[in-house]
XYZ file of C-alpha atoms in Angstrom:
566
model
C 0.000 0.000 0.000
C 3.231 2.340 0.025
C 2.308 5.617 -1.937
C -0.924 3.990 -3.117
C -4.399 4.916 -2.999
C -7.190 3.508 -1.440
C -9.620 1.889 -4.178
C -12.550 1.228 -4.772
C -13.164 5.021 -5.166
C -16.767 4.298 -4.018
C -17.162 0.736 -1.464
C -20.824 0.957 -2.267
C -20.606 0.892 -6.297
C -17.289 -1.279 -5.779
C -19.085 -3.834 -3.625
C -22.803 -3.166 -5.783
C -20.513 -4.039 -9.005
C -18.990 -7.315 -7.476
C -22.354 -8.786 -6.442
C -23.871 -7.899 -9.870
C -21.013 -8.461 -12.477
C -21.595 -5.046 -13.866
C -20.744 -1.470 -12.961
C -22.896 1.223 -12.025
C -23.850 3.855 -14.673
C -23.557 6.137 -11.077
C -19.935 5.780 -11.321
C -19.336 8.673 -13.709
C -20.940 10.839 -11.182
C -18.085 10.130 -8.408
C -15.284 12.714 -8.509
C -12.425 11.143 -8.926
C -8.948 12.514 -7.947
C -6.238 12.495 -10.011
C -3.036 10.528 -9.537
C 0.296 10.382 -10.408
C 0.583 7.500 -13.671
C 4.393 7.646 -13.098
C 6.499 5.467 -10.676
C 8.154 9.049 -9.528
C 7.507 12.763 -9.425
C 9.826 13.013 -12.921
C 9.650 16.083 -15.421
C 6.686 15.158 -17.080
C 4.464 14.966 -14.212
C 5.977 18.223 -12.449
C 5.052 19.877 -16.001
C 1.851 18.394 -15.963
C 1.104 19.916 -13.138
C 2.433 23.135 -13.149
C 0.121 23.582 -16.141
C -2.524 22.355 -13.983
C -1.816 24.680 -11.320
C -3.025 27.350 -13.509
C -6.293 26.411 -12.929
C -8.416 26.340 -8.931
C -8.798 23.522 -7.412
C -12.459 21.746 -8.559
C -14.386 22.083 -5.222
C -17.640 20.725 -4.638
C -20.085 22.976 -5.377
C -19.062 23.447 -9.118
C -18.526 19.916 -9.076
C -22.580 19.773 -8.483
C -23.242 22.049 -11.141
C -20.852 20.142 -13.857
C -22.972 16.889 -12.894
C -26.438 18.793 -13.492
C -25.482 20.241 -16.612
C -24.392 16.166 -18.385
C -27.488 14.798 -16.240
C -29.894 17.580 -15.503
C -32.709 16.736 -13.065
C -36.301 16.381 -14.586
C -38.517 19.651 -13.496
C -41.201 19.095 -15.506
C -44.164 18.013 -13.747
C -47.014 18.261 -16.823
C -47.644 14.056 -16.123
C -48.105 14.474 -11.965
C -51.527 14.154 -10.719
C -52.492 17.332 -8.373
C -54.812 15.678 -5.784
C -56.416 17.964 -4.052
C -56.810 21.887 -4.148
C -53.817 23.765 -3.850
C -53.211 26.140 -0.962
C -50.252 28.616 -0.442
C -49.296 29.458 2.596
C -49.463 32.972 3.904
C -46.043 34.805 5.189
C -44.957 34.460 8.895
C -46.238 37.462 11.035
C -44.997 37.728 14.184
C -47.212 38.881 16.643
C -45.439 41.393 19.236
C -44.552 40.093 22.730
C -43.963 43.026 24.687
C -47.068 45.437 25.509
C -46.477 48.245 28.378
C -50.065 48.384 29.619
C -50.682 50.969 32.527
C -46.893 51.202 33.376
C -46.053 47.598 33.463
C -44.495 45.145 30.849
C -46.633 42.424 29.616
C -47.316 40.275 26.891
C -50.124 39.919 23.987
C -52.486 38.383 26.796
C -51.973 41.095 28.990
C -50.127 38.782 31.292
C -47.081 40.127 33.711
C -43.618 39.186 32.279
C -41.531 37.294 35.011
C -38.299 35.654 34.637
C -35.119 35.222 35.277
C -32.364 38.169 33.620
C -29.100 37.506 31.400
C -26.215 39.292 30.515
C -23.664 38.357 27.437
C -19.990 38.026 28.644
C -18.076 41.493 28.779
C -14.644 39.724 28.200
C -14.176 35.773 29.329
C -14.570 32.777 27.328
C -12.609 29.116 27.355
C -12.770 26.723 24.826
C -11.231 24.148 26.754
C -14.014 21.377 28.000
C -14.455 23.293 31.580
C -14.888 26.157 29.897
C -17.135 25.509 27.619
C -19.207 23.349 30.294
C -19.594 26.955 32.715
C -19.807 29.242 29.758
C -23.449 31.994 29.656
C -24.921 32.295 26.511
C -23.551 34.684 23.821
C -25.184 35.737 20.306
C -21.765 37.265 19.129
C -19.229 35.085 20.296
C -17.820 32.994 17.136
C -15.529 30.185 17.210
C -14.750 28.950 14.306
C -16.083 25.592 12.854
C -17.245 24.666 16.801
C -21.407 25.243 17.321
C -22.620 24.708 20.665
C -23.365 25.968 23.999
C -20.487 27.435 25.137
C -19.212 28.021 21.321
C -20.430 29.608 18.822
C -24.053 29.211 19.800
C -26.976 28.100 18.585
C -29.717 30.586 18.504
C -31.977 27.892 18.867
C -30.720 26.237 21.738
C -30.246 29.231 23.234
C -33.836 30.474 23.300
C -34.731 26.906 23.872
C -32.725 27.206 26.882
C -33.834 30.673 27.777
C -37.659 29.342 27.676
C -36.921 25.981 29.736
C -34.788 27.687 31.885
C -37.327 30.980 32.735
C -35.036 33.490 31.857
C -37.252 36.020 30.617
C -34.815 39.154 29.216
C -31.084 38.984 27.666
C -28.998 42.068 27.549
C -26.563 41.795 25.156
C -23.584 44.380 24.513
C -20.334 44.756 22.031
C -17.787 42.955 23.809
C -14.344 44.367 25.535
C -12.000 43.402 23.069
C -12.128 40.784 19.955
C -9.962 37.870 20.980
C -8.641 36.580 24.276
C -4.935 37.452 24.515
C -5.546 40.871 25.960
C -7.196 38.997 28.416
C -3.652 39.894 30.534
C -4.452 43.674 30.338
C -1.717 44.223 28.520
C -1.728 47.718 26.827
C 1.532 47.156 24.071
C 0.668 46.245 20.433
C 0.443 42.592 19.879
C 3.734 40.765 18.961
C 1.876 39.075 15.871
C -1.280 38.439 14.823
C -1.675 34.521 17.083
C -5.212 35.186 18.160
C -7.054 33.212 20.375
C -10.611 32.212 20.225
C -13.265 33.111 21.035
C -14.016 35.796 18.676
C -16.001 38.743 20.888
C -17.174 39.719 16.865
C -17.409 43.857 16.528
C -20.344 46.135 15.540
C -17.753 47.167 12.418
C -15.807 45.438 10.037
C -12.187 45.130 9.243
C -10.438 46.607 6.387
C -7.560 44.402 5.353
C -5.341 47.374 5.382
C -3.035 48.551 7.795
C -2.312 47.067 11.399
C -4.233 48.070 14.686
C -3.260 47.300 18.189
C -4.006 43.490 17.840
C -1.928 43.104 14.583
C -5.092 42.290 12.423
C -6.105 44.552 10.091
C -7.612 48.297 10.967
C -11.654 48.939 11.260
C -14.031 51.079 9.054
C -16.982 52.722 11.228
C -18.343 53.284 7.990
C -18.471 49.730 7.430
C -20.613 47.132 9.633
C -19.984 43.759 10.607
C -22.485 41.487 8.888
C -22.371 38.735 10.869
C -22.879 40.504 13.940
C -26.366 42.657 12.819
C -27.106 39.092 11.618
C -26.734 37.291 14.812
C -28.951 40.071 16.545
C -31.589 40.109 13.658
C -31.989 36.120 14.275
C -31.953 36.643 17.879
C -34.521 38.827 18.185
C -36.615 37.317 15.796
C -36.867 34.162 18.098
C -37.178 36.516 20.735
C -40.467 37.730 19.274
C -41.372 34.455 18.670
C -40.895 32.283 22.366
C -42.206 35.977 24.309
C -38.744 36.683 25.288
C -37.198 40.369 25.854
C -34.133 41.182 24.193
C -32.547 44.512 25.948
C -29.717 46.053 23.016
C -27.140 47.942 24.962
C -25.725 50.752 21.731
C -22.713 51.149 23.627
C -20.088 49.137 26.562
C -18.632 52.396 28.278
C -16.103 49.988 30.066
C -13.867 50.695 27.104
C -13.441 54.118 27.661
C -13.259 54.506 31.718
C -10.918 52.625 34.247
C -8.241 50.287 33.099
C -6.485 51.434 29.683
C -6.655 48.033 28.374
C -10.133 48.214 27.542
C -9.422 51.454 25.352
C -6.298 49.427 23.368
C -8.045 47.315 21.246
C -11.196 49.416 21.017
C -12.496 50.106 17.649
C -13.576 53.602 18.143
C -9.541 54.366 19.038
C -7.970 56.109 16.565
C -5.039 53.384 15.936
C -7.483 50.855 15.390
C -9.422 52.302 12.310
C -9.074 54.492 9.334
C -11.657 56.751 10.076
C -9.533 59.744 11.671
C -11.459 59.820 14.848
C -8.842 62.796 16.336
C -8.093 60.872 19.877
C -4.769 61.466 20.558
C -2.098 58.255 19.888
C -0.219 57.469 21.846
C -2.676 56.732 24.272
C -1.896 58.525 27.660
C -2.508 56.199 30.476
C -2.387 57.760 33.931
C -0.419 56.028 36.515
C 0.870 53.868 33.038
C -2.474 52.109 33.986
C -5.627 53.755 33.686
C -7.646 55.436 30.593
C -9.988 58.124 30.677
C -11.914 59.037 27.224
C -15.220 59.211 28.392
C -15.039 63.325 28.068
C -13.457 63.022 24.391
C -15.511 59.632 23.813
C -18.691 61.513 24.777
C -17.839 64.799 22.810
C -20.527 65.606 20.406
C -19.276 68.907 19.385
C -16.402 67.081 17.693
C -18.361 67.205 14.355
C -16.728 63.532 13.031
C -17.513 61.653 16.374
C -20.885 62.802 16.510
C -21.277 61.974 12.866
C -20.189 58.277 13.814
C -22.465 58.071 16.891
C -25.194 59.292 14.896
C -24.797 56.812 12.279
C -24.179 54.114 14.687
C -27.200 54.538 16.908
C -29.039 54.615 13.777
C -27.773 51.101 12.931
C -28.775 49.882 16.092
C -32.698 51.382 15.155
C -32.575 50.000 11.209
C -31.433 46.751 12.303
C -33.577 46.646 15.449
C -36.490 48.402 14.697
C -39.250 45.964 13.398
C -39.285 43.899 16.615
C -41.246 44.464 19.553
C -39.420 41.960 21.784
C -36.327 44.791 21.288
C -35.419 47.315 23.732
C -32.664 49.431 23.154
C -30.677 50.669 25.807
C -27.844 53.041 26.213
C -25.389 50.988 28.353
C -25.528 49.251 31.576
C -22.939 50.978 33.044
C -23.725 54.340 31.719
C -22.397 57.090 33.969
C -21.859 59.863 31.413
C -22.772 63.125 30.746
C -26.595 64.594 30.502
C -25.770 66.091 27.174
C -25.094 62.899 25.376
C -27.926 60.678 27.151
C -30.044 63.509 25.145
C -28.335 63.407 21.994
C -28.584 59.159 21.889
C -32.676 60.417 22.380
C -32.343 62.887 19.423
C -31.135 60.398 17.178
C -33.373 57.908 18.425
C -36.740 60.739 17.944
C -35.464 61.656 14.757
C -35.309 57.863 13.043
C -38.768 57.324 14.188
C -40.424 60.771 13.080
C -38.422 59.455 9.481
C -39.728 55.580 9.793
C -42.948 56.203 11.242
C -42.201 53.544 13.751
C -42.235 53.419 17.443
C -39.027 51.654 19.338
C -39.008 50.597 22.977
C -36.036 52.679 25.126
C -34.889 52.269 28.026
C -33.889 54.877 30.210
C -30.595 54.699 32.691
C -27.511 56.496 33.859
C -27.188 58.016 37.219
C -30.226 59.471 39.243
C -29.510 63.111 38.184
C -29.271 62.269 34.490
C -32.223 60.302 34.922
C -34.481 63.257 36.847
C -33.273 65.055 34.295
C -34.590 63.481 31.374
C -37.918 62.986 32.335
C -38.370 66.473 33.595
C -37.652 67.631 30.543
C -40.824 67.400 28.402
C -39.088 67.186 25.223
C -37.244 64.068 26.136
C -39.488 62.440 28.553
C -41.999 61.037 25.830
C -39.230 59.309 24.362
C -39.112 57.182 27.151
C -40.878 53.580 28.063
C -38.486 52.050 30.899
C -37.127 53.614 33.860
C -33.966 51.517 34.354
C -33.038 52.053 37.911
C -29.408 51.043 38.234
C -26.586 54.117 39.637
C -28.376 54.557 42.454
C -30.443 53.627 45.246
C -31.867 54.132 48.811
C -29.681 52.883 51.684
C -31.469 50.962 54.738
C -31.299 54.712 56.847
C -32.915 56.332 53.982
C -29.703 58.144 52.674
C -29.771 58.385 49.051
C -26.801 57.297 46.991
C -26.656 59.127 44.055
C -23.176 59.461 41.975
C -23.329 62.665 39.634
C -23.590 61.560 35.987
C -20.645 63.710 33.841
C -18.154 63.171 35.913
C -15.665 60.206 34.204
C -16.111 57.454 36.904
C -17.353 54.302 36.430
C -19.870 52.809 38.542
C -17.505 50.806 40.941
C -15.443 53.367 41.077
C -17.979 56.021 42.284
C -18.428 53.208 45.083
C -15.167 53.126 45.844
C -14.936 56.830 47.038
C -18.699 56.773 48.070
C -20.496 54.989 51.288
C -22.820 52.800 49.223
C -24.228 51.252 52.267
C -26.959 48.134 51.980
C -30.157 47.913 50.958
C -33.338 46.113 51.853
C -36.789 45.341 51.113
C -38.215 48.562 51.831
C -35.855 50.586 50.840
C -36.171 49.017 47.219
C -40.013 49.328 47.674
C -39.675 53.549 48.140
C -37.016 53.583 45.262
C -39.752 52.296 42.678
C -42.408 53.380 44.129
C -41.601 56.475 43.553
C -40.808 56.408 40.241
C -43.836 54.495 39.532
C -45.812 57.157 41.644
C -44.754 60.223 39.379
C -44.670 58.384 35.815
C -47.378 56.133 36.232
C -47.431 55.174 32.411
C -43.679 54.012 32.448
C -42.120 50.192 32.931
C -39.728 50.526 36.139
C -37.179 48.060 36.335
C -35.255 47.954 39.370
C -30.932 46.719 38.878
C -29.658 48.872 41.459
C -27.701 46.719 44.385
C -29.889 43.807 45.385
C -31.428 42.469 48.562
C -33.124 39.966 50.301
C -36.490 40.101 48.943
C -35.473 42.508 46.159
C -37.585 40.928 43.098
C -40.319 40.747 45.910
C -39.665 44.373 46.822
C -39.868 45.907 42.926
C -42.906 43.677 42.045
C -45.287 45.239 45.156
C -44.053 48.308 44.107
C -45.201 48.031 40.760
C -41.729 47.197 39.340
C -41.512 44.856 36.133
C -39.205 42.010 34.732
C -39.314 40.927 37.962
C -38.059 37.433 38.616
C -41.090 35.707 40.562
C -40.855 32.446 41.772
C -44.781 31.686 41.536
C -45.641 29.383 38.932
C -49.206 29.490 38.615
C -50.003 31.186 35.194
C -53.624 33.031 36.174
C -51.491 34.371 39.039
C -49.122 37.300 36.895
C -52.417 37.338 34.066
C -54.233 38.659 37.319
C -51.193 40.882 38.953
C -51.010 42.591 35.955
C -53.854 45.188 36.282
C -53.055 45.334 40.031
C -52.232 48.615 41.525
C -51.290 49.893 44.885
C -54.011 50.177 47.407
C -53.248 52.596 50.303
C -56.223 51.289 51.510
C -54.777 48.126 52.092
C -51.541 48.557 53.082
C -50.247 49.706 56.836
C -46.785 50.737 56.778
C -44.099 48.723 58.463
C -46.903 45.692 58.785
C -47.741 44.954 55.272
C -47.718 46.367 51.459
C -50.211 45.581 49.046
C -51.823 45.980 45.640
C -55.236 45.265 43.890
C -57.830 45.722 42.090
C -61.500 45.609 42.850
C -63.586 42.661 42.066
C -60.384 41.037 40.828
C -58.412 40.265 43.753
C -55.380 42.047 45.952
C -51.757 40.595 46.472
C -50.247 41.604 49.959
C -46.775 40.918 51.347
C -46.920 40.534 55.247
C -43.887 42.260 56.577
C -44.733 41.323 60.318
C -47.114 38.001 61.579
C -50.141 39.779 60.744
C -52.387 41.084 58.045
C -55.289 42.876 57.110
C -57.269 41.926 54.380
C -59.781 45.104 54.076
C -62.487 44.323 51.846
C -64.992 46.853 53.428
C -65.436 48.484 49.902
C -65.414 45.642 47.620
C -68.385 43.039 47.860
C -67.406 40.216 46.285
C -66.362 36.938 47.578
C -62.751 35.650 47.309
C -60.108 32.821 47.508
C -57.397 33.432 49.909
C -53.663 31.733 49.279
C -50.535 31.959 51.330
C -47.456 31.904 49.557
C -43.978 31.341 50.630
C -42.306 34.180 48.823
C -38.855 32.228 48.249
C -40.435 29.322 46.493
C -43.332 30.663 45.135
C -45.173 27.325 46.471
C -48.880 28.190 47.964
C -48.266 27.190 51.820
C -52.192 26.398 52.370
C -55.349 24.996 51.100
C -56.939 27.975 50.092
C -60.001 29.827 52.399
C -62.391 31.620 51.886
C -62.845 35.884 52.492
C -66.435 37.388 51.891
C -67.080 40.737 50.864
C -67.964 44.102 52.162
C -65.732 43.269 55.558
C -62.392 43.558 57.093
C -60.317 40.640 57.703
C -57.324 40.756 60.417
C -55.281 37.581 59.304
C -52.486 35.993 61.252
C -49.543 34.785 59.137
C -46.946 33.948 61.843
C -44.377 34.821 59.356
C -43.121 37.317 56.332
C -45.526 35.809 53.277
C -47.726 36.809 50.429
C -51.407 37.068 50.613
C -53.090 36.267 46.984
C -56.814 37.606 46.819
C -58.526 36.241 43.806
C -61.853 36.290 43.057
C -64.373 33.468 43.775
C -65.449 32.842 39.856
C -69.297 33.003 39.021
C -70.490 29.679 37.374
């Protein structure tokens, strides 16, 4: 077998051929490669194949369309039989999944969205079996020729996943850097272009001229990355379709605040692209460590930065902005100045005045950005979700509050500032608030979390809140609930309702009042443990038109609901 092939080209024709004693017609359609009909590589062969050279390589595809041109396939279909009566099938229209009714998110049958909350990686990813085994889903993660979870993933599998697993909302983001050698924070110029996978893909796509920082080729900002709008087009497309929320963030400010690795492979940085962005190279990092762009990086009076943000935003919007299950978002960890939180709005106003279309946004940033928004009532219409995440009320009341402007990043600020705990009532005032004075806006509470904290947004009218209950009529019920002063006594209890529907209340103390003095209808009560979301007790029975003290011995929740007419 030295420097032979193996033959039969084909063991099925070889072995059809030996039990019939002829050969296969089929044959001709097996490519066959060609081999040397010399003993040795001599001249003639090394000739023949230089001339052969000339010419690519036959790969399979026009291989395909060789064989269909000597034996086309048959498409005439005059002699078929039609049984039956045609029908065509009408296009897929999705239906949208995400409603804001009265201030709180729910789906298309009005029924409270609960779930769990995911966020794409900023930076880590291991293809090695461990890694891959403890790896979060990713839509723009890419390693090549490798699908999976934990690889490139499976859109799929990982809504399939989302849905079995409750997570209700993913917030995805462009990642820290594209490939996993600056992983060591380095902040040189790569040695060569070795990269490691995974691929964090970019919003924009290379050139294939010049060299940036990780010794592949430079970016274009006026140029996108296909595969990466593609991935989020998919995404939340099967979003829309399984009634899951997908939560865009435009921008990652880590790239531009705190450690100057972030900044060194950025594609915004003016070494990186050819776009002549006008941030000055060498990079200066302070303390040969740290990076601070966020005043340049937020400069919209630079007239060819704000033309890129502009257009970029806009991508976000043209890509985005047929699905309801998108909500587009300005960045998680979005400290910066008022000035450009209002010019991401502008852009925003002005695509949908041009599109006629309405897009979900989602407000955050620090609390004074925030106030400042939506007292303004050119911006505050803009708005559908209060994202309350830079601040929150500490357990004595305090407010902490960093000022938005000011080039620190979140854990930073708390770094230099007492951020102090939280609890359940604490969380309660923070959205209730809110809620309170923009009663038509979603409030979704990621500020520092606390025992009780999902419990704690939810009475206060917060949404996306995780919710361990599992009973369906439950959140379809909750969902035109409101707050009931009537019912609630502060420090004992909090609770929400609706009359002739039913009321929720979460006992704070051992006891409870149930105050049904104004409603006359007859009702189911059920205790449930708020932890597990399991319903403690058979359920009793509460009439109408009275007030009932109830004794809980312990912190649960008190569901109402209505004793159905039959």
């Amino acid at each position: 077998m030295h420097r032979s092939r193996l033959k039969p080209d084909s063991f099925y024709y070889g072995q059809l051929e030996e039990r019939t004693g002829k050969s296969s017609p089929e044959t001709d359609k097996i490519y066959k490669y060609e081999s040397n009909p010399y003993e040795q590589v001599i001249p003639a062969y090394t000739a023949m194949m230089s001339e052969r050279s000339r010419e690519p390589e036959l790969i399979m595809d026009r291989w395909i369309d060789e064989m269909i041109a000597v034996y086309p396939l048959p498409v005439e279909a005059n002699d078929i039989e039609i049984q039956g009566e045609i029908v065509s099938l009408p296009s897929l229209q999705l239906s949208p999944v995400l409603y804001i009714k009265d201030g709180v998110m729910v789906d298309k049958q009005q029924t409270y969205l609960s779930g769990k909350a995911h966020r794409t990686a900023l930076w880590r990813g291991d293809t090695r079996p461990g890694g891959v085994k403890s790896a979060k889903p990713h839509l723009t993660w890419f390693i090549p020729g490798r699908e999976g979870r934990g690889l490139t993933d499976n859109l799929d599998t990982l809504v399939y996943d989302m849905v079995k697993g409750k997570v209700r909302t993913l917030s995805h983001f462009p990642s820290l850097w594209y490939e996993r050698r600056r992983d060591d924070h380095g902040r040189s110029r790569r040695i060569d272009a070795d990269v490691w996978t995974p691929f964090y893909e970019q919003p924009f796509a290379r050139t294939g001229e010049g060299e940036a920082f990780d010794r592949l080729s430079k970016y274009d900002l006026n140029r996108y990355n296909s595969w990466y709008w593609m991935r989020l087009r998919q995404f939340a497309g099967l979003a829309e379709k399984h009634e899951r929320v997908f939560i865009q963030e435009h921008y990652l400010q880590h790239n531009i605040i705190e450690e100057g690795a972030h900044w060194t492979d950025y594609p915004w940085r003016t070494a990186n692209n050819i776009n002549e962005m006008g941030f000055a190279e060498n990079t200066y990092y302070a303390d040969d460590r740290r990076v601070f762009m966020a005043e340049e990086f937020y400069d919209i009076s630079h007239p060819e930065r704000a033309r890129y943000h502009r257009q970029y935003i806009r991508k976000h919007l043209d890509e985005l902005g047929d699905y309801s299950s998108v909500v587009h978002h300005l960045g998680a960890e979005y400290t910066g100045p008022l000035h450009f939180m209002k010019f991401w709005l502008d852009v925003i106003a002005e695509w949908q005045r041009e599109k006629g279309k309405q897009v979900y946004v989602m407000l955050t940033g620090t609390k004074d950005v925030q106030d400042a928004i939506l007292a303004d009532k050119n911006y505050r219409g803009l708005i559908d979700v209060i994202d309350i995440r830079q601040w929150h009320y500490r357990n004595d009341g305090t407010l902490y509050a960093p000022e938005g402007g000011v080039s620190l990043a979140p854990r930073q600020y708390a770094r230099i500032m007492e951020v102090g705990e939280t609890s359940f009532e604490s969380i309660y005032k923070a959205v209730s608030e809110y809620r309170t004075a923009y009663p038509e806006k979603a409030i979704v509470y990621n500020g520092v979390r606390s025992a009780g904290h999902n419990w704690a947004s939810f009475m206060a009218g917060g949404s996306l809140c995780d919710i361990p209950v599992t009973q369906e009529e439950f959140f379809h019920e909750v969902a035109g609930m409101k707050s009931l002063s009537s019912i609630s006594i502060e420090g004992t209890q909090i609770g929400m309702g609706r009359i002739g529907t039913g009321y929720l209340i979460y006992v704070i103390g051992e006891e409870a009042v149930a105050d049904l003095t104004h409603d006359p209808g007859d009702y189911y009560i059920y205790f449930i443990n708020p932890e597990t979301g399991t319903l403690k007790k058979e359920r009793e029975e509460l009439k109408g038109g009275v007030c009932h003290p109830i004794r809980t011995g312990s912190r649960q929740i008190l569901w109402i609901t209505k004793i159905p007419e039959y």
